[in-house]
Structures are given as C-alpha cells and as structure tokens.
Amino acid sequence: MDLSEFEADNSRSCRLASVVPEVCRTEDCCLGIDEAGRGPVLGPMVYGICFCPVSMKQHLQDLKVADSKTLSEEERERLFVKLDEAKHFVGWALQVLSPNTISTSMLQRVKYNLNALSHDAAIGLVQHALDCGVQLKEVFVDTVGPADKYQDKLSQRFPGVEVTVRPKADSLFPIVSAASICAKVARDHAVKDWTFVEDLGEAEMKYGSGYPNDPKTKAWLSQQLDPVFGYPQFVRFSWSTAKTLLDSKAVPVHWDDDDDDEGGAKATAAKQNCSSVLSYYGRKKNDEGAKRLPHRYFTERALETVRDL
C-alpha cells in the first residue's frame, strides 16, 4: 500500500483511494465502513470504505475476507493484495486521521470528540464514493456509539441509501470485513514506517502496538517524555495515558485565562509551584531577576519586554 502522500506530511490527515471500477458506476453497489486504530495512544486512526456491485457480493466472499482483528499481519497483507487485484469490481478509500489532528481536535476549546471525528470521517468517505459516481444502494457500518442513533444520522444524511449499522459489523458483513482489512493494513504501514519530524537522537524505536496497556508502549512513552515540549506528534496528547504522564513528570504550566481574575490566576499558579504567565509581562528591564540574556528567538526578532501598554 502506497502511503507516500500521508508520509510526506504526517502531521496532517489525508485521503487515499483506489480507482473506481467502471462497473460500480453503472450497477447498484454495497459499501462497508470500518476503522483501525481507535484505541491506541500512538499513531493515526484510519477509516476505510470498500465497495462492490451488489450482484458481485459472492465474488467478494470468495476472496475469504474476515474481520481484520482475527487475522495476522501477514494474512491481512495477503488479503489486501487480493482486494487490490480485484480492481475490476472492488474499490476502496481511506481517511487517515493523524495523531496531531486527533489531539488538537479533542483538546480545542470547543471539544470535537472522537465519536464526532469518526462520524465525520465515515460521512466524508461515503460522500467521496458518491462524488466519484459509485451507485450506492446499501451501506453497512460498524457502529460508533449507539447503533440506532448512528443509523438514523446516516440515513438522514444519505436519503435513498439503505443504511445498516451494527456492532461487530466487521464480522457480520464481508464488505465491512474488506473495509476493515484496508484500514488496518494502512495503519500498520503508517505506524511501522513513521517518520519523526522531531530529532529524537539515538532513542529506542521499539514502541510496541501503540495500545496503552502494551508494556513496550508504556516504556517508550516514559522514555520519550520531554519535560517542556511533551511528546513527538506520533503521540495522541489527548489520551489519558499521555495526560497522566505529562501531569506527573512534565513542567507544570498554568494558563491565566482559566481564571476569572489576575489574583486568582497567581494564587492557583503559586499552589502548583509554577509562575503565572502574567508575571513575565510585569518585569522591568533593570530588575535583578532580569539579568539573564533572552533566548535568541527574541533577540533575532528585536523583541523586548514591554513595561507599559
């Protein structure tokens, strides 16, 4: 699987897709949706769709697709090659959600949680198939959240398409199993071949599966924690596993706009044994505590401490 478009800038999300088979533009089609990497603290989450004509469902079953979680990595790779070779009647598309996208979405002021991200990724992929001319008749989805509410949401968004949302859909419907394999293979490749934009030096790269309960993942997270900057973008900062380590081992920071007034901010900062951000703006040039030379970032830009606004 070619992930070069994502690997060129893995801080951003991207969409990858196969060529749409001509038969999918002329015959009624079924489409399956599934994801890989929802739970890990490391790496991207990948949403995948797979589609084929309704009349060729049996051909898809003949490929022996199954839920990707029940298959070894080698079996998934082999089945993806089969799916890709069946391009005369099978098409697929992927939405690769970078860990940076996940973290910034979940930590922004107006929360954009993982369920909302997942729903929007799935909706975007279905719309992509329709925009490409795929004649969708049936959509099968592995549920995220309550199945009935999710089904109603998709049915309203895509009138005229018969939507079925079920728990464990990847083990019930071969077309969802195929989507599951595409998503899982893409995530496996992305994690294994991850390019770190940060300079990690001679750091150990054995980070395991990326799941929070994996001992290798836990050890890697502890080793890679920078007390000021936290983690590389490979890590989902919004996960409780990362948050707990940052709270216990990183330099404490207090943001003054979390409080109603300056006094409250300084009091809270004092309790946390760290300086209030406002304290840096009240310094005078000749203060005893200001003798330290400023960082070159400030001198190169001719930035100085402001005494009066």
PDB file of C-alpha atoms in Angstrom:
ATOM      1  CA  MET A   1       0.000   0.000   0.000  1.00  0.00           C
ATOM      2  CA  ASP A   2       1.390   3.380  -1.028  1.00  0.00           C
ATOM      3  CA  LEU A   3       1.148   5.890   1.844  1.00  0.00           C
ATOM      4  CA  SER A   4       3.635   8.370   0.389  1.00  0.00           C
ATOM      5  CA  GLU A   5       1.080  11.195   0.333  1.00  0.00           C
ATOM      6  CA  PHE A   6       0.495  10.841   4.085  1.00  0.00           C
ATOM      7  CA  GLU A   7       4.161  10.208   4.853  1.00  0.00           C
ATOM      8  CA  ALA A   8       5.114  13.467   3.114  1.00  0.00           C
ATOM      9  CA  ASP A   9       3.425  15.324   5.995  1.00  0.00           C
ATOM     10  CA  ASN A  10       2.168  13.013   8.732  1.00  0.00           C
ATOM     11  CA  SER A  11       1.077  15.937  10.906  1.00  0.00           C
ATOM     12  CA  ARG A  12      -1.959  16.338   8.656  1.00  0.00           C
ATOM     13  CA  SER A  13      -4.767  13.983   7.733  1.00  0.00           C
ATOM     14  CA  CYS A  14      -5.197  12.813   4.166  1.00  0.00           C
ATOM     15  CA  ARG A  15      -7.419  10.716   1.921  1.00  0.00           C
ATOM     16  CA  LEU A  16      -6.185   7.840  -0.241  1.00  0.00           C
ATOM     17  CA  ALA A  17      -8.284   5.948  -2.757  1.00  0.00           C
ATOM     18  CA  SER A  18      -8.210   3.303  -5.447  1.00  0.00           C
ATOM     19  CA  VAL A  19      -9.523   3.756  -8.955  1.00  0.00           C
ATOM     20  CA  VAL A  20     -13.318   3.342  -9.103  1.00  0.00           C
ATOM     21  CA  PRO A  21     -14.241   0.242 -11.168  1.00  0.00           C
ATOM     22  CA  GLU A  22     -16.435   1.127 -14.137  1.00  0.00           C
ATOM     23  CA  VAL A  23     -18.987  -1.477 -13.107  1.00  0.00           C
ATOM     24  CA  CYS A  24     -19.523   0.434  -9.848  1.00  0.00           C
ATOM     25  CA  ARG A  25     -20.662   3.456 -11.856  1.00  0.00           C
ATOM     26  CA  THR A  26     -23.383   1.507 -13.656  1.00  0.00           C
ATOM     27  CA  GLU A  27     -24.646  -1.104 -11.165  1.00  0.00           C
ATOM     28  CA  ASP A  28     -26.151  -0.793  -7.676  1.00  0.00           C
ATOM     29  CA  CYS A  29     -23.385  -1.157  -5.111  1.00  0.00           C
ATOM     30  CA  CYS A  30     -22.927  -2.050  -1.460  1.00  0.00           C
ATOM     31  CA  LEU A  31     -20.358  -0.270   0.702  1.00  0.00           C
ATOM     32  CA  GLY A  32     -18.804  -1.176   4.049  1.00  0.00           C
ATOM     33  CA  ILE A  33     -17.210   1.157   6.598  1.00  0.00           C
ATOM     34  CA  ASP A  34     -14.793   0.307   9.415  1.00  0.00           C
ATOM     35  CA  GLU A  35     -11.826   1.814  11.244  1.00  0.00           C
ATOM     36  CA  ALA A  36      -8.464   0.774  12.641  1.00  0.00           C
ATOM     37  CA  GLY A  37      -6.562   2.394  15.485  1.00  0.00           C
ATOM     38  CA  ARG A  38      -9.344   3.913  17.550  1.00  0.00           C
ATOM     39  CA  GLY A  39      -7.861   2.848  20.893  1.00  0.00           C
ATOM     40  CA  PRO A  40      -4.050   3.310  20.620  1.00  0.00           C
ATOM     41  CA  VAL A  41      -2.231   6.256  22.162  1.00  0.00           C
ATOM     42  CA  LEU A  42       0.277   6.185  19.277  1.00  0.00           C
ATOM     43  CA  GLY A  43      -0.171   6.745  15.574  1.00  0.00           C
ATOM     44  CA  PRO A  44      -3.103   7.585  13.297  1.00  0.00           C
ATOM     45  CA  MET A  45      -6.668   6.336  13.234  1.00  0.00           C
ATOM     46  CA  VAL A  46      -7.655   5.125   9.773  1.00  0.00           C
ATOM     47  CA  TYR A  47     -11.199   4.973   8.436  1.00  0.00           C
ATOM     48  CA  GLY A  48     -11.775   2.766   5.439  1.00  0.00           C
ATOM     49  CA  ILE A  49     -14.525   2.012   2.944  1.00  0.00           C
ATOM     50  CA  CYS A  50     -14.766  -0.813   0.454  1.00  0.00           C
ATOM     51  CA  PHE A  51     -17.441  -1.122  -2.225  1.00  0.00           C
ATOM     52  CA  CYS A  52     -18.544  -3.502  -4.969  1.00  0.00           C
ATOM     53  CA  PRO A  53     -21.670  -4.229  -7.017  1.00  0.00           C
ATOM     54  CA  VAL A  54     -24.479  -5.930  -5.076  1.00  0.00           C
ATOM     55  CA  SER A  55     -24.545  -8.580  -7.801  1.00  0.00           C
ATOM     56  CA  MET A  56     -20.922  -9.488  -7.011  1.00  0.00           C
ATOM     57  CA  LYS A  57     -21.175  -9.967  -3.225  1.00  0.00           C
ATOM     58  CA  GLN A  58     -20.469 -13.659  -3.659  1.00  0.00           C
ATOM     59  CA  HIS A  59     -17.273 -12.874  -5.571  1.00  0.00           C
ATOM     60  CA  LEU A  60     -16.154 -10.818  -2.547  1.00  0.00           C
ATOM     61  CA  GLN A  61     -16.962 -13.677  -0.171  1.00  0.00           C
ATOM     62  CA  ASP A  62     -14.919 -15.995  -2.379  1.00  0.00           C
ATOM     63  CA  LEU A  63     -11.858 -13.877  -1.513  1.00  0.00           C
ATOM     64  CA  LYS A  64     -12.252 -15.166   2.107  1.00  0.00           C
ATOM     65  CA  VAL A  65     -12.194 -11.723   3.719  1.00  0.00           C
ATOM     66  CA  ALA A  66     -12.684 -11.660   7.502  1.00  0.00           C
ATOM     67  CA  ASP A  67     -12.590  -9.247  10.425  1.00  0.00           C
ATOM     68  CA  SER A  68      -9.047  -7.821  10.406  1.00  0.00           C
ATOM     69  CA  LYS A  69      -8.715  -8.280  14.182  1.00  0.00           C
ATOM     70  CA  THR A  70      -8.937 -12.054  13.744  1.00  0.00           C
ATOM     71  CA  LEU A  71      -6.162 -12.121  11.142  1.00  0.00           C
ATOM     72  CA  SER A  72      -2.390 -11.998  11.426  1.00  0.00           C
ATOM     73  CA  GLU A  73      -0.485  -9.174   9.790  1.00  0.00           C
ATOM     74  CA  GLU A  74       0.651 -11.492   7.010  1.00  0.00           C
ATOM     75  CA  GLU A  75      -2.926 -12.647   6.346  1.00  0.00           C
ATOM     76  CA  ARG A  76      -4.164  -9.063   6.199  1.00  0.00           C
ATOM     77  CA  GLU A  77      -1.436  -8.127   3.729  1.00  0.00           C
ATOM     78  CA  ARG A  78      -2.260 -11.128   1.550  1.00  0.00           C
ATOM     79  CA  LEU A  79      -5.986 -10.326   1.543  1.00  0.00           C
ATOM     80  CA  PHE A  80      -5.378  -6.653   0.764  1.00  0.00           C
ATOM     81  CA  VAL A  81      -3.342  -7.678  -2.273  1.00  0.00           C
ATOM     82  CA  LYS A  82      -6.282  -9.846  -3.367  1.00  0.00           C
ATOM     83  CA  LEU A  83      -8.701  -6.937  -2.911  1.00  0.00           C
ATOM     84  CA  ASP A  84      -6.414  -4.616  -4.841  1.00  0.00           C
ATOM     85  CA  GLU A  85      -6.063  -7.146  -7.638  1.00  0.00           C
ATOM     86  CA  ALA A  86      -9.871  -7.395  -7.857  1.00  0.00           C
ATOM     87  CA  LYS A  87      -9.957  -3.766  -9.062  1.00  0.00           C
ATOM     88  CA  HIS A  88     -12.352  -4.674 -11.879  1.00  0.00           C
ATOM     89  CA  PHE A  89     -15.170  -4.877  -9.323  1.00  0.00           C
ATOM     90  CA  VAL A  90     -13.795  -3.732  -5.909  1.00  0.00           C
ATOM     91  CA  GLY A  91     -12.902  -0.184  -4.894  1.00  0.00           C
ATOM     92  CA  TRP A  92     -11.676   1.295  -1.620  1.00  0.00           C
ATOM     93  CA  ALA A  93     -10.850   4.627   0.008  1.00  0.00           C
ATOM     94  CA  LEU A  94      -9.184   5.645   3.273  1.00  0.00           C
ATOM     95  CA  GLN A  95      -9.234   8.670   5.550  1.00  0.00           C
ATOM     96  CA  VAL A  96      -6.018   8.737   7.583  1.00  0.00           C
ATOM     97  CA  LEU A  97      -6.515  10.871  10.705  1.00  0.00           C
ATOM     98  CA  SER A  98      -3.111  11.909  12.032  1.00  0.00           C
ATOM     99  CA  PRO A  99      -2.449  11.784  15.799  1.00  0.00           C
ATOM    100  CA  ASN A 100      -1.876  15.538  15.602  1.00  0.00           C
ATOM    101  CA  THR A 101      -5.367  16.049  14.145  1.00  0.00           C
ATOM    102  CA  ILE A 102      -6.901  13.838  16.824  1.00  0.00           C
ATOM    103  CA  SER A 103      -5.093  15.634  19.668  1.00  0.00           C
ATOM    104  CA  THR A 104      -5.810  19.173  18.517  1.00  0.00           C
ATOM    105  CA  SER A 105      -9.462  18.341  17.818  1.00  0.00           C
ATOM    106  CA  MET A 106     -10.069  16.805  21.225  1.00  0.00           C
ATOM    107  CA  LEU A 107      -8.145  19.468  23.176  1.00  0.00           C
ATOM    108  CA  GLN A 108      -9.501  22.590  21.485  1.00  0.00           C
ATOM    109  CA  ARG A 109     -11.817  24.943  23.403  1.00  0.00           C
ATOM    110  CA  VAL A 110     -14.922  23.727  21.579  1.00  0.00           C
ATOM    111  CA  LYS A 111     -14.489  19.983  22.073  1.00  0.00           C
ATOM    112  CA  TYR A 112     -14.549  17.782  18.983  1.00  0.00           C
ATOM    113  CA  ASN A 113     -14.593  14.290  20.454  1.00  0.00           C
ATOM    114  CA  LEU A 114     -13.504  11.013  18.922  1.00  0.00           C
ATOM    115  CA  ASN A 115     -17.061   9.894  18.099  1.00  0.00           C
ATOM    116  CA  ALA A 116     -17.705  13.115  16.181  1.00  0.00           C
ATOM    117  CA  LEU A 117     -14.382  12.738  14.361  1.00  0.00           C
ATOM    118  CA  SER A 118     -15.280   9.144  13.487  1.00  0.00           C
ATOM    119  CA  HIS A 119     -18.765  10.014  12.242  1.00  0.00           C
ATOM    120  CA  ASP A 120     -17.459  12.852  10.092  1.00  0.00           C
ATOM    121  CA  ALA A 121     -14.716  10.645   8.620  1.00  0.00           C
ATOM    122  CA  ALA A 122     -17.274   7.976   7.714  1.00  0.00           C
ATOM    123  CA  ILE A 123     -19.685  10.518   6.210  1.00  0.00           C
ATOM    124  CA  GLY A 124     -16.860  12.096   4.229  1.00  0.00           C
ATOM    125  CA  LEU A 125     -15.854   8.743   2.736  1.00  0.00           C
ATOM    126  CA  VAL A 126     -19.436   7.847   1.731  1.00  0.00           C
ATOM    127  CA  GLN A 127     -19.786  11.257   0.111  1.00  0.00           C
ATOM    128  CA  HIS A 128     -16.453  10.701  -1.667  1.00  0.00           C
ATOM    129  CA  ALA A 129     -17.789   7.459  -3.168  1.00  0.00           C
ATOM    130  CA  LEU A 130     -20.975   9.190  -4.337  1.00  0.00           C
ATOM    131  CA  ASP A 131     -18.987  12.103  -5.790  1.00  0.00           C
ATOM    132  CA  CYS A 132     -16.893   9.572  -7.738  1.00  0.00           C
ATOM    133  CA  GLY A 133     -20.034   8.184  -9.345  1.00  0.00           C
ATOM    134  CA  VAL A 134     -20.460   4.995  -7.297  1.00  0.00           C
ATOM    135  CA  GLN A 135     -24.117   3.900  -7.451  1.00  0.00           C
ATOM    136  CA  LEU A 136     -24.667   3.283  -3.754  1.00  0.00           C
ATOM    137  CA  LYS A 137     -27.666   1.195  -2.782  1.00  0.00           C
ATOM    138  CA  GLU A 138     -26.567  -0.300   0.563  1.00  0.00           C
ATOM    139  CA  VAL A 139     -24.180   0.883   3.277  1.00  0.00           C
ATOM    140  CA  PHE A 140     -23.044  -1.312   6.177  1.00  0.00           C
ATOM    141  CA  VAL A 141     -21.282   0.264   9.140  1.00  0.00           C
ATOM    142  CA  ASP A 142     -19.525  -0.952  12.284  1.00  0.00           C
ATOM    143  CA  THR A 143     -21.133   1.236  14.942  1.00  0.00           C
ATOM    144  CA  VAL A 144     -19.539   4.063  16.895  1.00  0.00           C
ATOM    145  CA  GLY A 145     -21.799   4.899  19.826  1.00  0.00           C
ATOM    146  CA  PRO A 146     -25.497   3.841  19.895  1.00  0.00           C
ATOM    147  CA  ALA A 147     -26.222   1.952  16.679  1.00  0.00           C
ATOM    148  CA  ASP A 148     -29.799   3.207  16.213  1.00  0.00           C
ATOM    149  CA  LYS A 149     -28.848   6.891  16.551  1.00  0.00           C
ATOM    150  CA  TYR A 150     -25.892   6.493  14.201  1.00  0.00           C
ATOM    151  CA  GLN A 151     -28.075   4.688  11.668  1.00  0.00           C
ATOM    152  CA  ASP A 152     -30.683   7.466  11.792  1.00  0.00           C
ATOM    153  CA  LYS A 153     -27.956  10.083  11.332  1.00  0.00           C
ATOM    154  CA  LEU A 154     -26.528   8.376   8.241  1.00  0.00           C
ATOM    155  CA  SER A 155     -29.989   7.648   6.778  1.00  0.00           C
ATOM    156  CA  GLN A 156     -30.935  11.323   7.055  1.00  0.00           C
ATOM    157  CA  ARG A 157     -27.594  12.384   5.546  1.00  0.00           C
ATOM    158  CA  PHE A 158     -27.906   9.951   2.608  1.00  0.00           C
ATOM    159  CA  PRO A 159     -31.598   9.570   1.677  1.00  0.00           C
ATOM    160  CA  GLY A 160     -32.212   6.832  -0.845  1.00  0.00           C
ATOM    161  CA  VAL A 161     -29.380   4.683   0.508  1.00  0.00           C
ATOM    162  CA  GLU A 162     -30.278   1.737   2.743  1.00  0.00           C
ATOM    163  CA  VAL A 163     -28.076   2.071   5.839  1.00  0.00           C
ATOM    164  CA  THR A 164     -27.397  -0.752   8.297  1.00  0.00           C
ATOM    165  CA  VAL A 165     -25.384  -0.013  11.456  1.00  0.00           C
ATOM    166  CA  ARG A 166     -24.474  -2.937  13.707  1.00  0.00           C
ATOM    167  CA  PRO A 167     -21.998  -3.715  16.477  1.00  0.00           C
ATOM    168  CA  LYS A 168     -19.303  -6.102  15.209  1.00  0.00           C
ATOM    169  CA  ALA A 169     -20.375  -5.437  11.628  1.00  0.00           C
ATOM    170  CA  ASP A 170     -16.856  -6.384  10.519  1.00  0.00           C
ATOM    171  CA  SER A 171     -17.622  -9.979  11.484  1.00  0.00           C
ATOM    172  CA  LEU A 172     -21.175  -9.956  10.029  1.00  0.00           C
ATOM    173  CA  PHE A 173     -20.796  -8.416   6.563  1.00  0.00           C
ATOM    174  CA  PRO A 174     -17.945  -9.309   4.165  1.00  0.00           C
ATOM    175  CA  ILE A 175     -17.943  -5.806   2.651  1.00  0.00           C
ATOM    176  CA  VAL A 176     -17.233  -4.362   6.139  1.00  0.00           C
ATOM    177  CA  SER A 177     -14.559  -7.021   6.679  1.00  0.00           C
ATOM    178  CA  ALA A 178     -12.911  -5.830   3.461  1.00  0.00           C
ATOM    179  CA  ALA A 179     -13.008  -2.201   4.665  1.00  0.00           C
ATOM    180  CA  SER A 180     -11.546  -3.345   7.988  1.00  0.00           C
ATOM    181  CA  ILE A 181      -8.617  -5.019   6.218  1.00  0.00           C
ATOM    182  CA  CYS A 182      -7.865  -1.918   4.117  1.00  0.00           C
ATOM    183  CA  ALA A 183      -7.909   0.336   7.190  1.00  0.00           C
ATOM    184  CA  LYS A 184      -5.802  -1.999   9.319  1.00  0.00           C
ATOM    185  CA  VAL A 185      -3.147  -2.552   6.641  1.00  0.00           C
ATOM    186  CA  ALA A 186      -2.833   1.214   6.168  1.00  0.00           C
ATOM    187  CA  ARG A 187      -2.433   1.840   9.897  1.00  0.00           C
ATOM    188  CA  ASP A 188       0.122  -0.979  10.247  1.00  0.00           C
ATOM    189  CA  HIS A 189       2.225   0.568   7.476  1.00  0.00           C
ATOM    190  CA  ALA A 190       1.889   4.096   8.878  1.00  0.00           C
ATOM    191  CA  VAL A 191       2.984   3.038  12.383  1.00  0.00           C
ATOM    192  CA  LYS A 192       5.822   0.789  11.232  1.00  0.00           C
ATOM    193  CA  ASP A 193       7.277   3.362   8.821  1.00  0.00           C
ATOM    194  CA  TRP A 194       6.575   6.501  10.874  1.00  0.00           C
ATOM    195  CA  THR A 195       8.893   9.423  10.087  1.00  0.00           C
ATOM    196  CA  PHE A 196       9.623  11.543  13.163  1.00  0.00           C
ATOM    197  CA  VAL A 197       9.970  15.249  12.378  1.00  0.00           C
ATOM    198  CA  GLU A 198      11.451  15.724  15.846  1.00  0.00           C
ATOM    199  CA  ASP A 199      15.111  14.953  16.496  1.00  0.00           C
ATOM    200  CA  LEU A 200      14.945  12.006  18.890  1.00  0.00           C
ATOM    201  CA  GLY A 201      18.677  11.267  18.692  1.00  0.00           C
ATOM    202  CA  GLU A 202      19.528   7.656  19.457  1.00  0.00           C
ATOM    203  CA  ALA A 203      16.130   6.985  21.029  1.00  0.00           C
ATOM    204  CA  GLU A 204      14.810   3.439  21.102  1.00  0.00           C
ATOM    205  CA  MET A 205      12.106   2.964  18.446  1.00  0.00           C
ATOM    206  CA  LYS A 206      10.528  -0.201  19.846  1.00  0.00           C
ATOM    207  CA  TYR A 207       7.192   1.337  20.802  1.00  0.00           C
ATOM    208  CA  GLY A 208       5.093  -1.811  20.552  1.00  0.00           C
ATOM    209  CA  SER A 209       1.493  -1.866  19.326  1.00  0.00           C
ATOM    210  CA  GLY A 210       0.667   1.649  20.499  1.00  0.00           C
ATOM    211  CA  TYR A 211      -2.092   0.463  22.830  1.00  0.00           C
ATOM    212  CA  PRO A 212      -1.989   1.969  26.357  1.00  0.00           C
ATOM    213  CA  ASN A 213      -1.743  -1.432  28.080  1.00  0.00           C
ATOM    214  CA  ASP A 214       1.239  -2.591  25.977  1.00  0.00           C
ATOM    215  CA  PRO A 215       4.372  -2.675  28.236  1.00  0.00           C
ATOM    216  CA  LYS A 216       6.602  -1.609  25.317  1.00  0.00           C
ATOM    217  CA  THR A 217       4.339   1.349  24.591  1.00  0.00           C
ATOM    218  CA  LYS A 218       4.304   2.384  28.256  1.00  0.00           C
ATOM    219  CA  ALA A 219       8.095   2.189  28.477  1.00  0.00           C
ATOM    220  CA  TRP A 220       8.555   4.182  25.258  1.00  0.00           C
ATOM    221  CA  LEU A 221       6.184   6.913  26.452  1.00  0.00           C
ATOM    222  CA  SER A 222       8.140   7.273  29.690  1.00  0.00           C
ATOM    223  CA  GLN A 223      11.459   7.448  27.832  1.00  0.00           C
ATOM    224  CA  GLN A 224      10.318   9.975  25.216  1.00  0.00           C
ATOM    225  CA  LEU A 225       8.652  12.489  27.511  1.00  0.00           C
ATOM    226  CA  ASP A 226      10.276  15.908  27.250  1.00  0.00           C
ATOM    227  CA  PRO A 227       9.540  17.916  30.427  1.00  0.00           C
ATOM    228  CA  VAL A 228       8.803  21.104  28.438  1.00  0.00           C
ATOM    229  CA  PHE A 229       7.575  20.052  24.998  1.00  0.00           C
ATOM    230  CA  GLY A 230       5.901  16.787  25.937  1.00  0.00           C
ATOM    231  CA  TYR A 231       5.847  14.190  23.172  1.00  0.00           C
ATOM    232  CA  PRO A 232       6.529  13.842  19.449  1.00  0.00           C
ATOM    233  CA  GLN A 233       3.490  14.250  17.180  1.00  0.00           C
ATOM    234  CA  PHE A 234       3.318  10.467  16.954  1.00  0.00           C
ATOM    235  CA  VAL A 235       1.603  10.545  20.375  1.00  0.00           C
ATOM    236  CA  ARG A 236      -2.037  11.474  20.950  1.00  0.00           C
ATOM    237  CA  PHE A 237      -1.731  14.097  23.697  1.00  0.00           C
ATOM    238  CA  SER A 238      -5.462  13.877  24.353  1.00  0.00           C
ATOM    239  CA  TRP A 239      -5.266  10.276  25.622  1.00  0.00           C
ATOM    240  CA  SER A 240      -5.455   9.819  29.403  1.00  0.00           C
ATOM    241  CA  THR A 241      -2.284   7.695  29.288  1.00  0.00           C
ATOM    242  CA  ALA A 242      -0.282  10.629  27.903  1.00  0.00           C
ATOM    243  CA  LYS A 243      -2.056  13.176  30.119  1.00  0.00           C
ATOM    244  CA  THR A 244      -1.240  11.219  33.284  1.00  0.00           C
ATOM    245  CA  LEU A 245       2.466  11.016  32.428  1.00  0.00           C
ATOM    246  CA  LEU A 246       2.588  14.705  31.489  1.00  0.00           C
ATOM    247  CA  ASP A 247       0.857  15.724  34.736  1.00  0.00           C
ATOM    248  CA  SER A 248       3.290  13.708  36.836  1.00  0.00           C
ATOM    249  CA  LYS A 249       6.608  14.254  35.009  1.00  0.00           C
ATOM    250  CA  ALA A 250       6.406  17.406  32.878  1.00  0.00           C
ATOM    251  CA  VAL A 251       6.944  21.033  33.922  1.00  0.00           C
ATOM    252  CA  PRO A 252       3.649  22.415  35.304  1.00  0.00           C
ATOM    253  CA  VAL A 253       2.041  25.223  33.328  1.00  0.00           C
ATOM    254  CA  HIS A 254      -0.879  27.399  34.367  1.00  0.00           C
ATOM    255  CA  TRP A 255      -2.834  29.438  31.803  1.00  0.00           C
ATOM    256  CA  ASP A 256      -4.161  32.643  33.332  1.00  0.00           C
ATOM    257  CA  ASP A 257      -7.291  32.817  31.224  1.00  0.00           C
ATOM    258  CA  ASP A 258      -8.524  29.704  33.039  1.00  0.00           C
ATOM    259  CA  ASP A 259      -9.305  32.007  35.991  1.00  0.00           C
ATOM    260  CA  ASP A 260     -11.669  34.937  36.419  1.00  0.00           C
ATOM    261  CA  ASP A 261      -9.083  37.462  37.554  1.00  0.00           C
ATOM    262  CA  GLU A 262      -5.355  38.011  37.853  1.00  0.00           C
ATOM    263  CA  GLY A 263      -5.304  37.387  41.612  1.00  0.00           C
ATOM    264  CA  GLY A 264      -6.954  34.014  41.192  1.00  0.00           C
ATOM    265  CA  ALA A 265      -4.515  33.069  38.445  1.00  0.00           C
ATOM    266  CA  LYS A 266      -1.454  33.936  40.536  1.00  0.00           C
ATOM    267  CA  ALA A 267      -2.828  32.126  43.560  1.00  0.00           C
ATOM    268  CA  THR A 268      -3.518  28.989  41.537  1.00  0.00           C
ATOM    269  CA  ALA A 269      -0.066  29.148  39.929  1.00  0.00           C
ATOM    270  CA  ALA A 270       1.568  29.508  43.348  1.00  0.00           C
ATOM    271  CA  LYS A 271      -0.255  26.410  44.598  1.00  0.00           C
ATOM    272  CA  GLN A 272       1.045  24.478  41.585  1.00  0.00           C
ATOM    273  CA  ASN A 273       4.584  25.724  42.331  1.00  0.00           C
ATOM    274  CA  CYS A 274       4.940  27.479  38.967  1.00  0.00           C
ATOM    275  CA  SER A 275       4.948  31.071  37.742  1.00  0.00           C
ATOM    276  CA  SER A 276       1.870  32.783  36.398  1.00  0.00           C
ATOM    277  CA  VAL A 277       2.203  33.743  32.735  1.00  0.00           C
ATOM    278  CA  LEU A 278       1.269  37.328  33.682  1.00  0.00           C
ATOM    279  CA  SER A 279       4.403  37.626  35.839  1.00  0.00           C
ATOM    280  CA  TYR A 280       6.565  37.762  32.685  1.00  0.00           C
ATOM    281  CA  TYR A 281       4.806  40.874  31.408  1.00  0.00           C
ATOM    282  CA  GLY A 282       5.319  42.908  34.573  1.00  0.00           C
ATOM    283  CA  ARG A 283       9.108  42.693  34.654  1.00  0.00           C
ATOM    284  CA  LYS A 284      11.231  45.792  34.250  1.00  0.00           C
ATOM    285  CA  LYS A 285      14.415  45.935  32.224  1.00  0.00           C
ATOM    286  CA  ASN A 286      16.615  46.652  35.234  1.00  0.00           C
ATOM    287  CA  ASP A 287      15.051  44.094  37.580  1.00  0.00           C
ATOM    288  CA  GLU A 288      17.605  41.930  39.382  1.00  0.00           C
ATOM    289  CA  GLY A 289      15.802  38.866  38.140  1.00  0.00           C
ATOM    290  CA  ALA A 290      16.008  40.035  34.526  1.00  0.00           C
ATOM    291  CA  LYS A 291      19.795  39.875  34.087  1.00  0.00           C
ATOM    292  CA  ARG A 292      19.632  36.579  32.233  1.00  0.00           C
ATOM    293  CA  LEU A 293      20.146  37.001  28.498  1.00  0.00           C
ATOM    294  CA  PRO A 294      16.987  36.428  26.445  1.00  0.00           C
ATOM    295  CA  HIS A 295      16.728  33.492  24.078  1.00  0.00           C
ATOM    296  CA  ARG A 296      17.982  34.185  20.547  1.00  0.00           C
ATOM    297  CA  TYR A 297      14.399  33.773  19.277  1.00  0.00           C
ATOM    298  CA  PHE A 298      13.658  37.171  20.899  1.00  0.00           C
ATOM    299  CA  THR A 299      16.923  38.929  20.017  1.00  0.00           C
ATOM    300  CA  GLU A 300      16.747  37.893  16.351  1.00  0.00           C
ATOM    301  CA  ARG A 301      13.285  39.474  16.125  1.00  0.00           C
ATOM    302  CA  ALA A 302      14.201  42.556  18.206  1.00  0.00           C
ATOM    303  CA  LEU A 303      11.576  41.646  20.808  1.00  0.00           C
ATOM    304  CA  GLU A 304      11.802  43.223  24.243  1.00  0.00           C
ATOM    305  CA  THR A 305       9.837  43.114  27.472  1.00  0.00           C
ATOM    306  CA  VAL A 306       7.045  45.696  27.462  1.00  0.00           C
ATOM    307  CA  ARG A 307       6.700  47.823  30.587  1.00  0.00           C
ATOM    308  CA  ASP A 308       3.656  49.871  29.595  1.00  0.00           C
ATOM    309  CA  LEU A 309       0.844  49.119  27.167  1.00  0.00           C
TER     310      LEU A 309
END
